Structure formats: structure tokens, C-alpha cells
Short mmCIF file of C-alpha atoms and ligand atoms in Angstrom, two decimals:
data_model
loop_
_atom_site.label_atom_id
_atom_site.label_comp_id
_atom_site.label_asym_id
_atom_site.label_seq_id
_atom_site.Cartn_x
_atom_site.Cartn_y
_atom_site.Cartn_z
CA MET A 13 104.35 125.41 173.78
CA GLY A 14 100.79 123.38 173.73
CA LEU A 15 99.36 120.94 176.34
CA LEU A 16 99.56 118.10 174.07
CA ASP A 17 102.58 118.78 172.03
CA GLY A 18 104.38 115.41 171.17
CA LYS A 19 100.95 113.47 171.96
CA THR A 20 98.55 111.98 168.88
CA GLY A 21 95.01 111.46 168.47
CA LEU A 22 92.59 109.56 166.00
CA ILE A 23 89.29 111.13 165.21
CA PHE A 24 86.13 108.85 164.14
CA GLY A 25 83.52 111.09 162.94
CA VAL A 26 84.27 114.09 160.96
CA ALA A 27 81.46 114.65 158.34
CA ASN A 28 82.15 118.46 157.38
CA LYS A 29 83.14 121.33 159.25
CA ARG A 30 79.84 121.26 161.46
CA SER A 31 80.78 118.13 162.93
CA ILE A 32 81.15 118.04 166.79
CA ALA A 33 84.37 115.80 165.89
CA TRP A 34 85.88 118.56 163.94
CA ALA A 35 85.09 121.03 167.00
CA ILE A 36 86.94 118.60 169.17
CA ALA A 37 89.86 117.73 166.63
CA GLN A 38 90.50 121.77 166.33
CA ALA A 39 90.96 122.02 169.94
CA LEU A 40 93.17 119.37 170.17
CA SER A 41 95.40 120.56 167.50
CA ARG A 42 95.29 124.03 169.25
CA GLU A 43 97.20 122.43 172.19
CA GLY A 44 99.73 120.48 169.67
CA MET A 45 98.65 117.08 169.02
CA ARG A 46 99.04 115.33 166.16
CA LEU A 47 95.60 113.88 164.73
CA ALA A 48 94.41 111.16 162.31
CA PHE A 49 91.07 111.26 160.99
CA THR A 50 88.76 108.58 159.48
CA TYR A 51 86.03 109.38 156.89
CA GLN A 52 83.12 106.61 156.02
CA GLY A 53 82.70 106.03 152.18
CA GLU A 54 84.54 107.88 149.05
CA ARG A 55 81.41 110.72 149.18
CA LEU A 56 82.89 112.15 152.63
CA LYS A 57 86.63 112.04 151.47
CA ASP A 58 87.79 115.30 149.88
CA GLY A 59 85.84 117.24 152.38
CA VAL A 60 87.48 115.48 155.14
CA ASP A 61 90.78 115.66 153.84
CA SER A 62 90.36 119.43 152.88
CA LEU A 63 89.60 119.85 156.56
CA ALA A 64 92.36 117.83 157.86
CA ASN A 65 94.82 119.52 155.42
CA THR A 66 94.65 122.87 157.19
CA LEU A 67 96.25 121.07 160.09
CA PRO A 68 99.90 120.00 160.63
CA ASP A 69 100.88 116.84 159.52
CA SER A 70 97.79 115.22 159.72
CA LEU A 71 96.70 111.74 158.56
CA VAL A 72 93.12 110.52 156.26
CA LEU A 73 92.26 107.08 156.62
CA PRO A 74 89.06 105.18 155.16
CA CYS A 75 86.91 103.01 158.08
CA ASP A 76 83.63 102.18 158.28
CA VAL A 77 82.91 101.22 161.98
CA THR A 78 81.40 98.24 161.36
CA ASN A 79 84.05 96.68 159.29
CA ASP A 80 86.32 94.73 161.18
CA ALA A 81 88.98 94.55 158.40
CA GLU A 82 89.04 98.23 157.87
CA ILE A 83 89.23 99.02 161.86
CA ASP A 84 92.34 97.12 161.49
CA SER A 85 93.92 98.95 158.66
CA VAL A 86 93.05 102.36 160.18
CA PHE A 87 95.29 101.33 163.58
CA ALA A 88 97.86 99.50 161.32
CA SER A 89 98.39 102.97 159.45
CA VAL A 90 98.42 104.99 162.70
CA ASP A 91 101.10 102.55 164.27
CA LYS A 92 102.70 103.08 161.14
CA GLU A 93 102.66 106.74 160.68
CA LEU A 94 102.25 107.67 164.49
CA GLY A 95 103.91 105.42 166.10
CA ARG A 96 101.46 105.81 169.29
CA LEU A 97 98.25 106.94 170.47
CA ASP A 98 97.38 109.17 173.69
CA ALA A 99 93.79 110.21 172.40
CA LEU A 100 90.77 108.21 170.77
CA LEU A 101 87.59 110.48 169.56
CA HIS A 102 84.42 107.86 169.04
CA SER A 103 81.79 110.49 167.40
CA VAL A 104 79.75 108.59 165.27
CA ALA A 105 76.24 107.31 165.39
CA PHE A 106 73.49 105.98 163.02
CA ALA A 107 70.08 104.59 162.78
CA PRO A 108 67.59 104.24 159.78
CA ARG A 109 65.41 106.91 159.60
CA GLU A 110 62.12 105.24 159.56
CA ASP A 111 63.22 103.72 162.77
CA LEU A 112 63.57 107.33 164.05
CA GLU A 113 60.20 108.59 162.86
CA ASN A 114 58.41 105.31 163.75
CA ASP A 115 56.42 105.01 166.89
CA PHE A 116 59.07 103.47 169.05
CA VAL A 117 56.87 100.34 169.19
CA ASN A 118 57.41 99.39 165.60
CA THR A 119 61.22 99.99 165.97
CA SER A 120 62.46 96.68 163.17
CA ARG A 121 65.13 94.27 164.46
CA GLU A 122 67.55 94.71 161.94
CA GLY A 123 67.30 99.03 162.54
CA PHE A 124 68.12 98.04 165.86
CA LYS A 125 70.98 96.27 165.67
CA THR A 126 72.37 98.58 162.76
CA ALA A 127 72.04 101.46 165.61
CA HIS A 128 73.74 99.51 168.49
CA ASP A 129 76.80 98.39 165.88
CA ILE A 130 77.07 101.76 164.89
CA SER A 131 76.21 103.54 167.49
CA ALA A 132 77.64 101.52 170.86
CA TYR A 133 79.01 98.70 169.62
CA SER A 134 81.60 100.37 167.72
CA LEU A 135 83.38 102.05 170.89
CA VAL A 136 84.26 98.53 172.45
CA ALA A 137 85.74 97.37 168.79
CA LEU A 138 88.13 101.18 168.42
CA THR A 139 88.77 100.87 171.93
CA ARG A 140 90.07 97.25 171.57
CA ALA A 141 92.03 98.24 168.46
CA ALA A 142 93.88 100.84 170.24
CA LEU A 143 94.97 99.39 173.27
CA PRO A 144 98.43 98.26 171.86
CA LEU A 145 98.98 102.03 170.96
CA PHE A 146 97.73 103.25 174.19
CA GLU A 147 100.35 100.62 175.52
CA LYS A 148 103.14 102.34 173.74
CA SER A 149 101.95 105.79 175.17
CA GLY A 150 102.05 104.29 178.61
CA GLY A 151 98.08 105.07 178.52
CA GLY A 152 95.57 106.84 176.77
CA SER A 153 91.82 108.83 176.93
CA VAL A 154 88.71 107.65 174.89
CA CYS A 155 85.82 110.04 174.57
CA ALA A 156 82.81 109.49 172.98
CA LEU A 157 79.60 111.65 172.40
CA THR A 158 76.42 110.82 174.07
CA TYR A 159 72.74 112.73 174.38
CA TYR A 160 70.39 113.01 177.21
CA GLY A 161 67.86 110.86 175.25
CA ALA A 162 69.89 107.86 176.76
CA GLU A 163 68.64 108.58 180.27
CA LYS A 164 64.74 110.25 179.61
CA ALA A 165 62.35 109.20 176.47
CA VAL A 166 63.07 112.20 174.44
CA GLU A 167 60.17 112.72 171.72
CA GLY A 168 61.76 111.87 168.75
CA TYR A 169 64.76 110.45 169.99
CA ASN A 170 63.80 107.11 169.66
CA LEU A 171 65.55 103.98 168.79
CA MET A 172 69.10 106.27 169.10
CA GLY A 173 67.84 107.12 172.77
CA VAL A 174 68.67 103.23 173.17
CA ALA A 175 71.57 103.08 171.77
CA LYS A 176 72.91 105.93 173.50
CA ALA A 177 72.10 104.09 176.59
CA SER A 178 73.93 101.39 175.33
CA LEU A 179 76.50 103.39 174.42
CA GLU A 180 76.77 105.13 178.27
CA ALA A 181 76.76 101.47 179.81
CA CYS A 182 79.71 100.47 177.17
CA VAL A 183 81.68 103.82 178.35
CA ARG A 184 81.20 102.44 182.22
CA TYR A 185 82.56 98.85 181.74
CA LEU A 186 85.14 99.80 179.64
CA ALA A 187 86.38 102.43 182.22
CA ALA A 188 86.23 99.59 185.14
CA ASN A 189 88.09 97.13 182.93
CA LEU A 190 90.64 99.19 181.35
CA GLY A 191 91.29 101.67 184.07
CA PRO A 192 94.13 99.39 185.73
CA ARG A 193 95.89 99.74 182.21
CA ASN A 194 95.56 103.59 182.39
CA VAL A 195 93.13 103.67 179.85
CA ARG A 196 90.21 106.26 180.38
CA VAL A 197 86.86 106.22 178.91
CA ASN A 198 84.54 109.05 179.28
CA ALA A 199 81.78 110.71 177.42
CA ILE A 200 80.39 113.90 176.87
CA SER A 201 76.55 114.35 176.80
CA ALA A 202 76.27 117.20 174.39
CA GLY A 203 73.24 119.72 174.37
CA PRO A 204 71.68 119.76 170.70
CA VAL A 205 73.87 121.33 167.86
CA ASN A 206 73.06 121.77 164.51
CA THR A 207 75.07 118.89 162.46
CA LEU A 208 74.15 116.42 159.56
CA ALA A 209 73.10 113.69 161.71
CA ALA A 210 71.00 115.98 163.97
CA ARG A 211 68.80 116.91 160.93
CA GLY A 212 67.62 112.68 160.98
CA ILE A 213 66.01 113.66 163.86
CA LYS A 214 62.30 114.31 163.52
CA GLY A 215 61.63 117.83 165.54
CA PHE A 216 65.12 118.87 165.97
CA THR A 217 64.19 122.51 165.51
CA SER A 218 61.90 122.70 168.38
CA MET A 219 63.88 120.82 170.33
CA LEU A 220 66.75 123.54 169.79
CA HIS A 221 64.28 126.29 170.61
CA HIS A 222 62.94 124.22 173.89
CA HIS A 223 66.80 124.06 175.52
CA ALA A 224 67.29 127.43 174.69
CA GLU A 225 64.23 128.39 176.69
CA ARG A 226 64.30 125.71 179.58
CA ALA A 227 68.53 125.29 180.11
CA PRO A 228 69.78 127.27 183.02
CA LEU A 229 72.10 129.55 180.92
CA ARG A 230 68.98 130.33 178.68
CA ARG A 231 71.08 129.43 175.43
CA ASN A 232 72.20 126.68 173.10
CA VAL A 233 75.85 125.04 173.11
CA GLU A 234 78.46 126.49 170.77
CA LEU A 235 80.42 123.71 169.06
CA GLU A 236 83.48 125.52 169.92
CA GLU A 237 82.11 124.86 174.09
CA ILE A 238 81.88 121.22 173.04
CA GLY A 239 85.46 121.23 171.44
CA ASN A 240 86.69 122.29 174.63
CA ALA A 241 84.75 119.81 176.82
CA GLY A 242 86.42 117.43 174.40
CA LEU A 243 90.14 118.81 174.67
CA PHE A 244 89.91 118.53 178.63
CA LEU A 245 88.40 114.36 178.29
CA LEU A 246 91.08 113.72 176.06
CA SER A 247 94.12 115.41 177.61
CA PRO A 248 95.92 114.88 181.29
CA MET A 249 94.23 117.76 182.52
CA SER A 250 91.17 115.37 183.43
CA SER A 251 93.87 112.54 184.60
CA SER A 252 91.78 110.86 187.54
CA ILE A 253 88.46 110.96 185.41
CA THR A 254 86.91 107.86 184.11
CA GLY A 255 83.65 106.04 183.22
CA GLU A 256 81.86 109.87 183.80
CA ILE A 257 79.01 111.04 181.32
CA MET A 258 79.78 114.92 181.14
CA PHE A 259 77.03 116.95 180.46
CA VAL A 260 77.38 120.07 178.38
CA ASP A 261 74.33 121.54 177.81
CA SER A 262 73.69 124.79 179.19
CA GLY A 263 72.39 123.11 182.46
CA TYR A 264 69.77 121.34 180.87
CA ASN A 265 69.60 118.25 182.07
CA ILE A 266 69.80 119.59 185.77
CA VAL A 267 66.21 121.32 185.82
CA GLY A 268 63.29 119.80 187.15
CA LEU A 269 60.07 121.86 186.75
P1 NAP B 16 77.76 114.32 162.00
O1 NAP B 16 78.68 115.44 161.87
O2 NAP B 16 76.92 113.86 161.32
O3 NAP B 16 78.86 113.47 162.52
C1 NAP B 16 78.57 111.99 162.48
C2 NAP B 16 79.45 111.01 162.01
O4 NAP B 16 79.51 109.72 162.24
C3 NAP B 16 79.72 111.50 160.45
O5 NAP B 16 80.88 111.52 160.28
C4 NAP B 16 78.69 109.99 159.77
O6 NAP B 16 79.36 109.63 158.52
C5 NAP B 16 79.58 108.91 161.13
N1 NAP B 16 78.93 107.55 160.33
C6 NAP B 16 77.64 107.48 160.54
N2 NAP B 16 77.78 105.54 160.53
C7 NAP B 16 78.71 105.26 160.58
C8 NAP B 16 79.92 104.27 159.96
N3 NAP B 16 79.35 102.79 159.68
N4 NAP B 16 81.19 104.15 160.39
C9 NAP B 16 81.88 105.44 160.32
N5 NAP B 16 81.08 106.35 160.50
C10 NAP B 16 79.81 106.35 161.00
O7 NAP B 16 77.07 114.84 163.43
P2 NAP B 16 77.60 115.16 164.83
O8 NAP B 16 76.18 115.73 165.45
O9 NAP B 16 78.84 115.75 164.93
O10 NAP B 16 77.85 113.70 165.87
C11 NAP B 16 78.09 113.20 166.48
C12 NAP B 16 78.42 112.34 167.50
O11 NAP B 16 77.72 113.21 168.83
C13 NAP B 16 77.00 111.48 167.56
O12 NAP B 16 77.59 110.31 168.37
C14 NAP B 16 75.99 112.11 168.04
O13 NAP B 16 75.00 110.94 168.13
C15 NAP B 16 76.46 113.35 169.07
N6 NAP B 16 75.56 113.95 169.58
C16 NAP B 16 75.05 114.82 168.81
C17 NAP B 16 74.00 116.20 169.11
C18 NAP B 16 73.85 117.22 168.54
O14 NAP B 16 72.46 117.58 168.52
N7 NAP B 16 74.32 117.08 166.73
C19 NAP B 16 73.82 116.29 170.73
C20 NAP B 16 74.37 114.61 171.42
C21 NAP B 16 75.33 113.86 170.79
P3 NAP B 16 78.13 109.80 157.39
O15 NAP B 16 77.88 110.98 157.42
O16 NAP B 16 78.80 109.15 156.40
O17 NAP B 16 77.04 108.70 158.12
#
């Protein structure tokens, strides 16, 4: 018997086997949750299909989170195929490369809008679309992914840090708004991991070295550890936790000098 037998989840943000979303999906599936995945654009379809096919009874659907019609269509398919929803994972972020690389003061208006739309507003849009399905399950749990650069100015993180600050505020406001409907909303603030998205951050390799040197545990986090934290937040194990930003970063954030 798995902890999550009979429960269902929807996963946004698998690009490949190094994606944080895939680590969390594997942990959820290990405990018996049935999963649906989305991918953005045809170029990712085959990769996501072949990963999803390694899990029992999974579903794969297209969705660009900036497109309301695609969001509606994903939730209609999940309703039809799964009939309920217990967990929603938001593991999606984007900012134009030039806005990450330029001096922060030169951030473009368009880049600012795009980064906030994809990386923060999408959490609100997806959670709203999930509500009727959560209702069928008697409640639900939402988990997003964030980074320390939302709280502190981290060199090279720039516009993405501002978008993550917005995402973290969305987590708290959604949690306050939806708690009475038994919907919980939390985020994991993960230490740096070498993924596709991370490669867009200038100086990412030195960020990894710095974290491993300074963090109390003297190492970087493993994908599997973020997977297990996601399992905790998306399962009834965390039933009285909502609106929280949970660090999974080898303790890096607690260190001063
Ligand atoms: P990843 O594997 O590249 O995942 C990012 C995902 O976001 C990709 O699947 C990407 O698809 C998707 N995405 C971007 N724009 C989208 C859109 N308009 N619609 C739908 N999906 C879209 O990288 P990751 O590191 O696992 O990132 C997952 C989350 O963790 C992000 O929120 C990231 O900020 C956060 N995070 C990462 C780290 C780290 O060090 N890696 C640390 C803390 C937090 P495309 O490939 O098509 O763009």
C-alpha cells in the first residue's frame, strides 16, 4: 500500500530527466499517485512521453502556461481521464536571457512582463483552474518551486529573483484565500541544481561551488531530496502546512557570516 494510492496529481515543468518536476513526480508515483504531465511545445513532447511512459497509467498533455485556452483544455482532459485532482506541481519559470545577463537596471518592460507571467501569474491561473477538480477530492495541495534569490540579491539571478518574490507572495495570498476550501499552497526554495533552466543563470557553476562550501551540510542538494520534499508537501503528511516557503538547500539560507 502506498501513501497516495487512489490519489491523482498534475505536473507542470518536466523538460527532461534532470528536471526538478521529474524528481518530485517519481517520488509521488512511488507512493501510488496517478500522474498527468504537461509539456511546452512539440520539441519536448517525445522526451516527456518517454519519461511518463515509465510510470503506470500516466497522461501527457500540451500546455504553454501563458495560454488560457491550453490551460482550460488540460484541466478538461484531466477531469475526463482522472476524474479528480489531489495535487498540483508548478515547476515552471522563464526570463529572457538578455534580461538575466544585463545589469538589473536595464531590465526591459517586455522581459519583466514575460518573466512574471510565466513564473508567477501562472501559479494563480493554474490553481484557479484546478479548483473544481480539487473540490471533487475534498481539497488539494499545490506546490511551487522558488529560490533564495527571491529574498536576497543574488548575483546573476536578477529579474528571476523579482519574479520569484512575486511567486512567493502569490503562494501566501493563494493559501490565505483557499484555506477555507481545504486547498493548501506551499513552495520549496531549492538550493541550486544543474538543470536546463539553471544553465540560463550566468555564473551558475560558481554558484554551485559557493553553496557547497558555505552550506552547513557542506554539499549541494540532490534531486531526490527535492523530490522527497515535494512528496511531503503534496501529500497528507503536511496536512496543516500552508502558505510556507520550505528551504531544501543543505541549510544555506540560515548562515550569516
Ligand atoms: P527545467 O528542467 O528547465 O524546468 C523548467 C520548466 O519550465 C521546463 O519544463 C520549461 O519548458 C518550463 N517552462 C518554461 N516556460 C514555460 C511556459 N510558458 N509554459 C510551460 N512551461 C514552461 O529546470 P528546473 O531547474 O527543474 O526548474 C523547475 C523550477 O525550479 C523552476 O521554477 C525553477 O526556477 C525552480 N528552481 C530551480 C533551481 C535550480 O537550481 N535548478 C533552484 C531553485 C528553484 P521549456 O524547456 O520548454 O522552456
